[in-house]
Amino acid sequence: MKDILKMLRIQHYIKNLLVFIPLFFSRRIFDSFLFFKSVIGFVCFCLISSAVYILNDIQDVENDRKHPKKKNRPIASGRVSIKTGKIVFFCCMIITFFLSVLLLENAGFLFLLFYFVLNVLYSIGGVKNRPIIDVVTLASGFVLRVIYGGVITNIMVSKWLYLVIISASLFMGLGKRRNELKQKEGIREVLKYYSEAFLDKNMYVCVTMVNVFYALWAFDSFDSRLIWTVPVVTVILMKYSFNIEGNSDGDPVDVLLHDKILMALSLFYVICLFVMIYIWI
């Protein structure tokens, strides 16, 4: 059972919290009906993302067995058979379909389907071997989570906030490729097209855009006090960049979960937002 859970990559479910962003910033997080919808949406995205991870592990099983870290994954190591992986994959897909169609009853399932197809193209269709397109595809997954959260709750999200998420996603995607290149993980074919200088330069551009767009969002938001969270976001980005240029593998979840200071800064930021939006009105 432990290996099944590891195959689902539960630690990556933290990325699916982006589904709650539209509800959180609409000041309606305590609306029980909308909160229930967001929770179901969160569960659906967790299941569909696990299905994608399993499909990717099955597809890349031979390459993963040659990788210094990925060889320890349940399917690559042989602790979970490919047959079992396929069964769990179909279970995730079926449960996602029924939860989305029966409980949400909106167009949300189409966005889940689009996310799945996009990742199939990434894993099987060769998109992951196309420079620039591979990073854009990785980044689009974060943006789709926010759009999906807005669709299932029928809440609009600020255009500035979308630009923040897009820029931050590109920054993290480029950072992931940078560290894969730095650690000479040559198994990934697309790395031969990238140089460290190119990735660094575009990371700087994206992180600058995040700071600018976030400041514009805070300035244009419903509460002028949110402008005081800009320095906090800047420090978080600085700490993340510091980690990326260290020995991290560049995966956003691993970068966050393996740095207590970064986790504390992120928690402090969320608390500040919560106080300003819901308590100190």
PDB file of C-alpha atoms in Angstrom:
ATOM      1  CA  MET A   1       0.000   0.000   0.000  1.00  0.00           C
ATOM      2  CA  LYS A   2       2.896   2.325   0.779  1.00  0.00           C
ATOM      3  CA  ASP A   3       4.265   1.900  -2.736  1.00  0.00           C
ATOM      4  CA  ILE A   4       0.817   2.531  -4.252  1.00  0.00           C
ATOM      5  CA  LEU A   5       0.612   5.829  -2.366  1.00  0.00           C
ATOM      6  CA  LYS A   6       4.135   6.701  -3.463  1.00  0.00           C
ATOM      7  CA  MET A   7       3.154   5.954  -7.057  1.00  0.00           C
ATOM      8  CA  LEU A   8       0.259   8.419  -6.715  1.00  0.00           C
ATOM      9  CA  ARG A   9       2.825  11.084  -5.638  1.00  0.00           C
ATOM     10  CA  ILE A  10       0.645  12.463  -2.881  1.00  0.00           C
ATOM     11  CA  GLN A  11       3.237  15.078  -1.935  1.00  0.00           C
ATOM     12  CA  HIS A  12       2.532  16.763  -5.270  1.00  0.00           C
ATOM     13  CA  TYR A  13      -1.097  17.310  -4.302  1.00  0.00           C
ATOM     14  CA  ILE A  14       0.054  20.577  -2.753  1.00  0.00           C
ATOM     15  CA  LYS A  15       0.053  22.031  -6.285  1.00  0.00           C
ATOM     16  CA  ASN A  16      -3.673  21.332  -6.532  1.00  0.00           C
ATOM     17  CA  LEU A  17      -4.374  23.843  -3.776  1.00  0.00           C
ATOM     18  CA  LEU A  18      -4.312  26.367  -6.626  1.00  0.00           C
ATOM     19  CA  VAL A  19      -7.898  25.226  -7.272  1.00  0.00           C
ATOM     20  CA  PHE A  20      -8.907  27.210  -4.162  1.00  0.00           C
ATOM     21  CA  ILE A  21      -7.385  30.509  -5.345  1.00  0.00           C
ATOM     22  CA  PRO A  22     -10.531  31.927  -7.037  1.00  0.00           C
ATOM     23  CA  LEU A  23     -12.668  31.129  -3.985  1.00  0.00           C
ATOM     24  CA  PHE A  24     -10.083  32.437  -1.518  1.00  0.00           C
ATOM     25  CA  PHE A  25      -9.594  35.798  -3.206  1.00  0.00           C
ATOM     26  CA  SER A  26     -13.324  36.271  -3.777  1.00  0.00           C
ATOM     27  CA  ARG A  27     -13.748  36.532   0.023  1.00  0.00           C
ATOM     28  CA  ARG A  28     -16.161  33.597  -0.068  1.00  0.00           C
ATOM     29  CA  ILE A  29     -14.040  30.831   1.401  1.00  0.00           C
ATOM     30  CA  PHE A  30     -16.637  30.324   4.166  1.00  0.00           C
ATOM     31  CA  ASP A  31     -19.452  29.778   1.674  1.00  0.00           C
ATOM     32  CA  SER A  32     -20.129  26.095   2.437  1.00  0.00           C
ATOM     33  CA  PHE A  33     -21.614  25.294  -0.983  1.00  0.00           C
ATOM     34  CA  LEU A  34     -18.749  26.826  -2.958  1.00  0.00           C
ATOM     35  CA  PHE A  35     -16.182  25.418  -0.541  1.00  0.00           C
ATOM     36  CA  PHE A  36     -17.645  21.940  -1.055  1.00  0.00           C
ATOM     37  CA  LYS A  37     -17.360  22.404  -4.816  1.00  0.00           C
ATOM     38  CA  SER A  38     -13.734  23.482  -4.481  1.00  0.00           C
ATOM     39  CA  VAL A  39     -12.940  20.477  -2.283  1.00  0.00           C
ATOM     40  CA  ILE A  40     -14.465  18.114  -4.849  1.00  0.00           C
ATOM     41  CA  GLY A  41     -12.526  19.935  -7.561  1.00  0.00           C
ATOM     42  CA  PHE A  42      -9.346  19.550  -5.523  1.00  0.00           C
ATOM     43  CA  VAL A  43      -9.954  15.800  -5.161  1.00  0.00           C
ATOM     44  CA  CYS A  44     -10.670  15.485  -8.896  1.00  0.00           C
ATOM     45  CA  PHE A  45      -7.457  17.269  -9.805  1.00  0.00           C
ATOM     46  CA  CYS A  46      -5.489  15.128  -7.338  1.00  0.00           C
ATOM     47  CA  LEU A  47      -6.837  11.958  -8.959  1.00  0.00           C
ATOM     48  CA  ILE A  48      -6.312  13.133 -12.549  1.00  0.00           C
ATOM     49  CA  SER A  49      -2.769  14.292 -11.764  1.00  0.00           C
ATOM     50  CA  SER A  50      -2.005  10.918 -10.123  1.00  0.00           C
ATOM     51  CA  ALA A  51      -3.323   9.197 -13.259  1.00  0.00           C
ATOM     52  CA  VAL A  52      -0.928  11.314 -15.330  1.00  0.00           C
ATOM     53  CA  TYR A  53       2.014  10.435 -13.066  1.00  0.00           C
ATOM     54  CA  ILE A  54       1.212   6.721 -13.326  1.00  0.00           C
ATOM     55  CA  LEU A  55       0.893   6.896 -17.109  1.00  0.00           C
ATOM     56  CA  ASN A  56       4.205   8.735 -17.299  1.00  0.00           C
ATOM     57  CA  ASP A  57       5.905   6.149 -15.056  1.00  0.00           C
ATOM     58  CA  ILE A  58       4.626   3.307 -17.225  1.00  0.00           C
ATOM     59  CA  GLN A  59       5.684   5.064 -20.419  1.00  0.00           C
ATOM     60  CA  ASP A  60       9.177   5.940 -19.149  1.00  0.00           C
ATOM     61  CA  VAL A  61       9.852   2.821 -17.092  1.00  0.00           C
ATOM     62  CA  GLU A  62      12.981   1.821 -19.043  1.00  0.00           C
ATOM     63  CA  ASN A  63      14.524   5.301 -18.936  1.00  0.00           C
ATOM     64  CA  ASP A  64      13.638   5.675 -15.256  1.00  0.00           C
ATOM     65  CA  ARG A  65      15.549   2.494 -14.446  1.00  0.00           C
ATOM     66  CA  LYS A  66      18.712   4.173 -15.765  1.00  0.00           C
ATOM     67  CA  HIS A  67      18.157   7.351 -13.733  1.00  0.00           C
ATOM     68  CA  PRO A  68      19.993   7.728 -10.372  1.00  0.00           C
ATOM     69  CA  LYS A  69      16.835   8.874  -8.541  1.00  0.00           C
ATOM     70  CA  LYS A  70      13.890   7.789 -10.670  1.00  0.00           C
ATOM     71  CA  LYS A  71      15.032   4.159 -10.579  1.00  0.00           C
ATOM     72  CA  ASN A  72      13.624   4.013  -7.043  1.00  0.00           C
ATOM     73  CA  ARG A  73      10.085   4.825  -8.161  1.00  0.00           C
ATOM     74  CA  PRO A  74       7.601   1.981  -7.461  1.00  0.00           C
ATOM     75  CA  ILE A  75       7.089   0.905 -11.083  1.00  0.00           C
ATOM     76  CA  ALA A  76      10.698   1.429 -12.210  1.00  0.00           C
ATOM     77  CA  SER A  77      12.018  -0.541  -9.225  1.00  0.00           C
ATOM     78  CA  GLY A  78       9.521  -3.346  -9.794  1.00  0.00           C
ATOM     79  CA  ARG A  79       7.852  -2.996  -6.391  1.00  0.00           C
ATOM     80  CA  VAL A  80       4.615  -2.228  -8.237  1.00  0.00           C
ATOM     81  CA  SER A  81       3.867  -4.110 -11.447  1.00  0.00           C
ATOM     82  CA  ILE A  82       2.843  -2.345 -14.641  1.00  0.00           C
ATOM     83  CA  LYS A  83      -0.465  -4.261 -14.507  1.00  0.00           C
ATOM     84  CA  THR A  84      -1.207  -2.888 -11.026  1.00  0.00           C
ATOM     85  CA  GLY A  85      -0.226   0.578 -12.212  1.00  0.00           C
ATOM     86  CA  LYS A  86      -2.735   0.338 -15.068  1.00  0.00           C
ATOM     87  CA  ILE A  87      -5.507  -0.776 -12.703  1.00  0.00           C
ATOM     88  CA  VAL A  88      -4.859   2.157 -10.356  1.00  0.00           C
ATOM     89  CA  PHE A  89      -4.708   4.486 -13.372  1.00  0.00           C
ATOM     90  CA  PHE A  90      -8.165   3.439 -14.591  1.00  0.00           C
ATOM     91  CA  CYS A  91      -9.584   3.687 -11.069  1.00  0.00           C
ATOM     92  CA  CYS A  92      -8.343   7.278 -10.795  1.00  0.00           C
ATOM     93  CA  MET A  93      -9.858   8.167 -14.166  1.00  0.00           C
ATOM     94  CA  ILE A  94     -13.238   6.564 -13.426  1.00  0.00           C
ATOM     95  CA  ILE A  95     -13.567   8.138  -9.960  1.00  0.00           C
ATOM     96  CA  THR A  96     -12.587  11.537 -11.378  1.00  0.00           C
ATOM     97  CA  PHE A  97     -15.247  11.268 -14.076  1.00  0.00           C
ATOM     98  CA  PHE A  98     -18.055  10.361 -11.686  1.00  0.00           C
ATOM     99  CA  LEU A  99     -17.099  12.941  -9.055  1.00  0.00           C
ATOM    100  CA  SER A 100     -16.847  15.705 -11.632  1.00  0.00           C
ATOM    101  CA  VAL A 101     -19.958  14.868 -13.643  1.00  0.00           C
ATOM    102  CA  LEU A 102     -22.278  13.861 -10.794  1.00  0.00           C
ATOM    103  CA  LEU A 103     -21.278  16.332  -8.071  1.00  0.00           C
ATOM    104  CA  LEU A 104     -20.024  19.399  -9.923  1.00  0.00           C
ATOM    105  CA  GLU A 105     -22.351  19.253 -12.926  1.00  0.00           C
ATOM    106  CA  ASN A 106     -20.558  21.916 -14.947  1.00  0.00           C
ATOM    107  CA  ALA A 107     -17.925  22.343 -17.634  1.00  0.00           C
ATOM    108  CA  GLY A 108     -15.136  21.578 -15.168  1.00  0.00           C
ATOM    109  CA  PHE A 109     -14.640  18.064 -16.520  1.00  0.00           C
ATOM    110  CA  LEU A 110     -13.657  19.512 -19.901  1.00  0.00           C
ATOM    111  CA  PHE A 111     -10.726  21.307 -18.225  1.00  0.00           C
ATOM    112  CA  LEU A 112      -9.721  18.095 -16.459  1.00  0.00           C
ATOM    113  CA  LEU A 113      -9.851  16.313 -19.796  1.00  0.00           C
ATOM    114  CA  PHE A 114      -7.798  19.063 -21.430  1.00  0.00           C
ATOM    115  CA  TYR A 115      -5.202  18.794 -18.637  1.00  0.00           C
ATOM    116  CA  PHE A 116      -5.031  15.040 -19.152  1.00  0.00           C
ATOM    117  CA  VAL A 117      -4.700  15.275 -22.950  1.00  0.00           C
ATOM    118  CA  LEU A 118      -2.033  17.967 -22.599  1.00  0.00           C
ATOM    119  CA  ASN A 119      -0.004  15.730 -20.313  1.00  0.00           C
ATOM    120  CA  VAL A 120      -0.460  12.722 -22.581  1.00  0.00           C
ATOM    121  CA  LEU A 121       0.953  14.819 -25.416  1.00  0.00           C
ATOM    122  CA  TYR A 122       3.802  15.815 -23.100  1.00  0.00           C
ATOM    123  CA  SER A 123       4.632  12.274 -22.009  1.00  0.00           C
ATOM    124  CA  ILE A 124       3.789  10.197 -25.074  1.00  0.00           C
ATOM    125  CA  GLY A 125       3.424  12.686 -27.921  1.00  0.00           C
ATOM    126  CA  GLY A 126       7.000  13.921 -27.713  1.00  0.00           C
ATOM    127  CA  VAL A 127       6.213  17.426 -26.467  1.00  0.00           C
ATOM    128  CA  LYS A 128       8.665  16.945 -23.575  1.00  0.00           C
ATOM    129  CA  ASN A 129      11.467  16.783 -26.149  1.00  0.00           C
ATOM    130  CA  ARG A 130      10.584  20.139 -27.718  1.00  0.00           C
ATOM    131  CA  PRO A 131      12.510  23.097 -26.234  1.00  0.00           C
ATOM    132  CA  ILE A 132      10.399  25.997 -24.909  1.00  0.00           C
ATOM    133  CA  ILE A 133       7.187  24.080 -25.631  1.00  0.00           C
ATOM    134  CA  ASP A 134       8.069  21.624 -22.869  1.00  0.00           C
ATOM    135  CA  VAL A 135       8.398  24.416 -20.299  1.00  0.00           C
ATOM    136  CA  VAL A 136       5.202  26.118 -21.505  1.00  0.00           C
ATOM    137  CA  THR A 137       3.347  22.804 -21.175  1.00  0.00           C
ATOM    138  CA  LEU A 138       4.615  22.339 -17.619  1.00  0.00           C
ATOM    139  CA  ALA A 139       3.588  25.894 -16.737  1.00  0.00           C
ATOM    140  CA  SER A 140       0.129  25.518 -18.284  1.00  0.00           C
ATOM    141  CA  GLY A 141      -0.719  22.837 -15.723  1.00  0.00           C
ATOM    142  CA  PHE A 142      -0.539  25.407 -12.904  1.00  0.00           C
ATOM    143  CA  VAL A 143      -2.643  27.907 -14.821  1.00  0.00           C
ATOM    144  CA  LEU A 144      -5.272  25.278 -15.651  1.00  0.00           C
ATOM    145  CA  ARG A 145      -5.694  24.521 -11.945  1.00  0.00           C
ATOM    146  CA  VAL A 146      -6.641  28.138 -11.277  1.00  0.00           C
ATOM    147  CA  ILE A 147      -8.943  28.363 -14.299  1.00  0.00           C
ATOM    148  CA  TYR A 148     -10.603  25.114 -13.226  1.00  0.00           C
ATOM    149  CA  GLY A 149     -11.121  26.477  -9.714  1.00  0.00           C
ATOM    150  CA  GLY A 150     -12.837  29.512 -11.177  1.00  0.00           C
ATOM    151  CA  VAL A 151     -15.044  27.469 -13.521  1.00  0.00           C
ATOM    152  CA  ILE A 152     -16.401  25.091 -10.876  1.00  0.00           C
ATOM    153  CA  THR A 153     -17.276  27.975  -8.539  1.00  0.00           C
ATOM    154  CA  ASN A 154     -18.280  30.424 -11.282  1.00  0.00           C
ATOM    155  CA  ILE A 155     -15.820  33.027  -9.949  1.00  0.00           C
ATOM    156  CA  MET A 156     -13.733  35.352 -12.104  1.00  0.00           C
ATOM    157  CA  VAL A 157     -10.050  35.791 -11.321  1.00  0.00           C
ATOM    158  CA  SER A 158      -8.129  39.027 -11.780  1.00  0.00           C
ATOM    159  CA  LYS A 159      -6.160  39.237 -15.027  1.00  0.00           C
ATOM    160  CA  TRP A 160      -3.167  40.498 -13.046  1.00  0.00           C
ATOM    161  CA  LEU A 161      -3.314  37.412 -10.856  1.00  0.00           C
ATOM    162  CA  TYR A 162      -3.394  35.163 -13.906  1.00  0.00           C
ATOM    163  CA  LEU A 163      -0.271  36.919 -15.197  1.00  0.00           C
ATOM    164  CA  VAL A 164       1.403  36.347 -11.813  1.00  0.00           C
ATOM    165  CA  ILE A 165       0.648  32.633 -11.974  1.00  0.00           C
ATOM    166  CA  ILE A 166       1.734  32.305 -15.605  1.00  0.00           C
ATOM    167  CA  SER A 167       5.047  34.090 -14.958  1.00  0.00           C
ATOM    168  CA  ALA A 168       5.712  32.145 -11.749  1.00  0.00           C
ATOM    169  CA  SER A 169       4.947  28.850 -13.500  1.00  0.00           C
ATOM    170  CA  LEU A 170       7.364  29.630 -16.333  1.00  0.00           C
ATOM    171  CA  PHE A 171       9.992  30.645 -13.764  1.00  0.00           C
ATOM    172  CA  MET A 172       9.639  27.322 -11.936  1.00  0.00           C
ATOM    173  CA  GLY A 173       9.634  25.336 -15.185  1.00  0.00           C
ATOM    174  CA  LEU A 174      12.835  26.992 -16.378  1.00  0.00           C
ATOM    175  CA  GLY A 175      14.356  26.448 -12.929  1.00  0.00           C
ATOM    176  CA  LYS A 176      13.574  22.740 -13.131  1.00  0.00           C
ATOM    177  CA  ARG A 177      15.292  22.451 -16.490  1.00  0.00           C
ATOM    178  CA  ARG A 178      18.249  24.498 -15.233  1.00  0.00           C
ATOM    179  CA  ASN A 179      18.948  22.120 -12.385  1.00  0.00           C
ATOM    180  CA  GLU A 180      18.463  19.044 -14.546  1.00  0.00           C
ATOM    181  CA  LEU A 181      21.041  20.501 -16.913  1.00  0.00           C
ATOM    182  CA  LYS A 182      23.386  21.478 -14.088  1.00  0.00           C
ATOM    183  CA  GLN A 183      23.218  17.992 -12.593  1.00  0.00           C
ATOM    184  CA  LYS A 184      23.875  16.581 -16.056  1.00  0.00           C
ATOM    185  CA  GLU A 185      20.778  14.427 -16.107  1.00  0.00           C
ATOM    186  CA  GLY A 186      21.361  13.631 -19.763  1.00  0.00           C
ATOM    187  CA  ILE A 187      18.569  11.073 -19.940  1.00  0.00           C
ATOM    188  CA  ARG A 188      16.113  13.888 -20.716  1.00  0.00           C
ATOM    189  CA  GLU A 189      16.568  14.490 -24.430  1.00  0.00           C
ATOM    190  CA  VAL A 190      15.394  18.115 -24.420  1.00  0.00           C
ATOM    191  CA  LEU A 191      18.341  19.187 -22.257  1.00  0.00           C
ATOM    192  CA  LYS A 192      20.672  19.069 -25.238  1.00  0.00           C
ATOM    193  CA  TYR A 193      18.850  22.111 -26.639  1.00  0.00           C
ATOM    194  CA  TYR A 194      19.280  24.248 -23.537  1.00  0.00           C
ATOM    195  CA  SER A 195      22.237  26.139 -22.129  1.00  0.00           C
ATOM    196  CA  GLU A 196      22.598  27.311 -18.552  1.00  0.00           C
ATOM    197  CA  ALA A 197      22.993  30.922 -19.739  1.00  0.00           C
ATOM    198  CA  PHE A 198      19.736  30.776 -21.707  1.00  0.00           C
ATOM    199  CA  LEU A 199      17.809  29.316 -18.789  1.00  0.00           C
ATOM    200  CA  ASP A 200      19.295  31.798 -16.300  1.00  0.00           C
ATOM    201  CA  LYS A 201      18.486  34.777 -18.516  1.00  0.00           C
ATOM    202  CA  ASN A 202      14.865  33.774 -18.984  1.00  0.00           C
ATOM    203  CA  MET A 203      14.448  32.858 -15.320  1.00  0.00           C
ATOM    204  CA  TYR A 204      15.495  36.420 -14.455  1.00  0.00           C
ATOM    205  CA  VAL A 205      12.943  37.788 -16.917  1.00  0.00           C
ATOM    206  CA  CYS A 206      10.136  35.642 -15.494  1.00  0.00           C
ATOM    207  CA  VAL A 207      10.908  36.346 -11.835  1.00  0.00           C
ATOM    208  CA  THR A 208      10.942  40.079 -12.613  1.00  0.00           C
ATOM    209  CA  MET A 209       7.558  39.732 -14.278  1.00  0.00           C
ATOM    210  CA  VAL A 210       6.196  37.933 -11.212  1.00  0.00           C
ATOM    211  CA  ASN A 211       7.251  40.804  -8.946  1.00  0.00           C
ATOM    212  CA  VAL A 212       5.840  43.461 -11.286  1.00  0.00           C
ATOM    213  CA  PHE A 213       2.529  41.701 -11.979  1.00  0.00           C
ATOM    214  CA  TYR A 214       2.025  40.864  -8.310  1.00  0.00           C
ATOM    215  CA  ALA A 215       2.632  44.492  -7.325  1.00  0.00           C
ATOM    216  CA  LEU A 216       0.123  45.633  -9.963  1.00  0.00           C
ATOM    217  CA  TRP A 217      -2.418  43.097  -8.719  1.00  0.00           C
ATOM    218  CA  ALA A 218      -1.951  44.199  -5.100  1.00  0.00           C
ATOM    219  CA  PHE A 219      -2.229  47.873  -6.074  1.00  0.00           C
ATOM    220  CA  ASP A 220      -5.368  47.250  -8.136  1.00  0.00           C
ATOM    221  CA  SER A 221      -6.999  44.839  -5.673  1.00  0.00           C
ATOM    222  CA  PHE A 222     -10.034  45.279  -3.436  1.00  0.00           C
ATOM    223  CA  ASP A 223      -7.798  46.076  -0.441  1.00  0.00           C
ATOM    224  CA  SER A 224      -4.968  48.587  -0.738  1.00  0.00           C
ATOM    225  CA  ARG A 225      -3.224  47.004   2.259  1.00  0.00           C
ATOM    226  CA  LEU A 226      -2.279  44.016   0.121  1.00  0.00           C
ATOM    227  CA  ILE A 227       0.506  46.150  -1.317  1.00  0.00           C
ATOM    228  CA  TRP A 228       2.389  45.429   1.930  1.00  0.00           C
ATOM    229  CA  THR A 229       2.624  41.751   0.969  1.00  0.00           C
ATOM    230  CA  VAL A 230       4.775  42.620  -2.063  1.00  0.00           C
ATOM    231  CA  PRO A 231       8.071  42.537  -0.078  1.00  0.00           C
ATOM    232  CA  VAL A 232       7.094  39.141   1.366  1.00  0.00           C
ATOM    233  CA  VAL A 233       6.554  37.723  -2.131  1.00  0.00           C
ATOM    234  CA  THR A 234       9.883  39.203  -3.244  1.00  0.00           C
ATOM    235  CA  VAL A 235      11.723  37.515  -0.367  1.00  0.00           C
ATOM    236  CA  ILE A 236       9.991  34.187  -1.106  1.00  0.00           C
ATOM    237  CA  LEU A 237      11.106  34.403  -4.733  1.00  0.00           C
ATOM    238  CA  MET A 238      14.642  35.270  -3.639  1.00  0.00           C
ATOM    239  CA  LYS A 239      14.761  32.236  -1.333  1.00  0.00           C
ATOM    240  CA  TYR A 240      13.346  29.994  -4.040  1.00  0.00           C
ATOM    241  CA  SER A 241      15.938  31.301  -6.522  1.00  0.00           C
ATOM    242  CA  PHE A 242      18.674  30.724  -3.961  1.00  0.00           C
ATOM    243  CA  ASN A 243      17.595  27.089  -3.629  1.00  0.00           C
ATOM    244  CA  ILE A 244      17.331  26.613  -7.384  1.00  0.00           C
ATOM    245  CA  GLU A 245      20.933  27.743  -7.807  1.00  0.00           C
ATOM    246  CA  GLY A 246      22.044  25.286  -5.122  1.00  0.00           C
ATOM    247  CA  ASN A 247      21.870  21.494  -5.144  1.00  0.00           C
ATOM    248  CA  SER A 248      18.110  21.205  -5.561  1.00  0.00           C
ATOM    249  CA  ASP A 249      16.719  19.093  -8.409  1.00  0.00           C
ATOM    250  CA  GLY A 250      14.506  22.038  -9.336  1.00  0.00           C
ATOM    251  CA  ASP A 251      11.145  20.376  -8.749  1.00  0.00           C
ATOM    252  CA  PRO A 252       8.887  23.063  -7.165  1.00  0.00           C
ATOM    253  CA  VAL A 253       7.362  20.701  -4.604  1.00  0.00           C
ATOM    254  CA  ASP A 254      10.740  19.305  -3.527  1.00  0.00           C
ATOM    255  CA  VAL A 255      12.213  22.803  -3.316  1.00  0.00           C
ATOM    256  CA  LEU A 256       9.396  23.892  -1.001  1.00  0.00           C
ATOM    257  CA  LEU A 257       9.121  20.791   1.176  1.00  0.00           C
ATOM    258  CA  HIS A 258      12.868  20.490   1.751  1.00  0.00           C
ATOM    259  CA  ASP A 259      13.353  24.053   2.975  1.00  0.00           C
ATOM    260  CA  LYS A 260      11.828  24.915   6.341  1.00  0.00           C
ATOM    261  CA  ILE A 261      12.605  28.618   5.932  1.00  0.00           C
ATOM    262  CA  LEU A 262      10.836  28.755   2.579  1.00  0.00           C
ATOM    263  CA  MET A 263       7.871  26.864   4.044  1.00  0.00           C
ATOM    264  CA  ALA A 264       7.744  29.289   6.990  1.00  0.00           C
ATOM    265  CA  LEU A 265       7.856  32.298   4.653  1.00  0.00           C
ATOM    266  CA  SER A 266       5.082  30.838   2.511  1.00  0.00           C
ATOM    267  CA  LEU A 267       2.941  30.113   5.567  1.00  0.00           C
ATOM    268  CA  PHE A 268       3.538  33.636   6.871  1.00  0.00           C
ATOM    269  CA  TYR A 269       2.423  35.019   3.495  1.00  0.00           C
ATOM    270  CA  VAL A 270      -0.785  32.956   3.508  1.00  0.00           C
ATOM    271  CA  ILE A 271      -1.567  34.037   7.080  1.00  0.00           C
ATOM    272  CA  CYS A 272      -1.052  37.686   6.127  1.00  0.00           C
ATOM    273  CA  LEU A 273      -3.434  37.311   3.209  1.00  0.00           C
ATOM    274  CA  PHE A 274      -6.027  35.542   5.328  1.00  0.00           C
ATOM    275  CA  VAL A 275      -5.912  38.221   8.036  1.00  0.00           C
ATOM    276  CA  MET A 276      -6.198  41.063   5.519  1.00  0.00           C
ATOM    277  CA  ILE A 277      -8.971  39.441   3.480  1.00  0.00           C
ATOM    278  CA  TYR A 278     -11.106  37.807   6.161  1.00  0.00           C
ATOM    279  CA  ILE A 279     -10.306  39.173   9.602  1.00  0.00           C
ATOM    280  CA  TRP A 280      -8.900  42.705   9.518  1.00  0.00           C
ATOM    281  CA  ILE A 281     -11.507  44.087   7.129  1.00  0.00           C
TER     282      ILE A 281
END
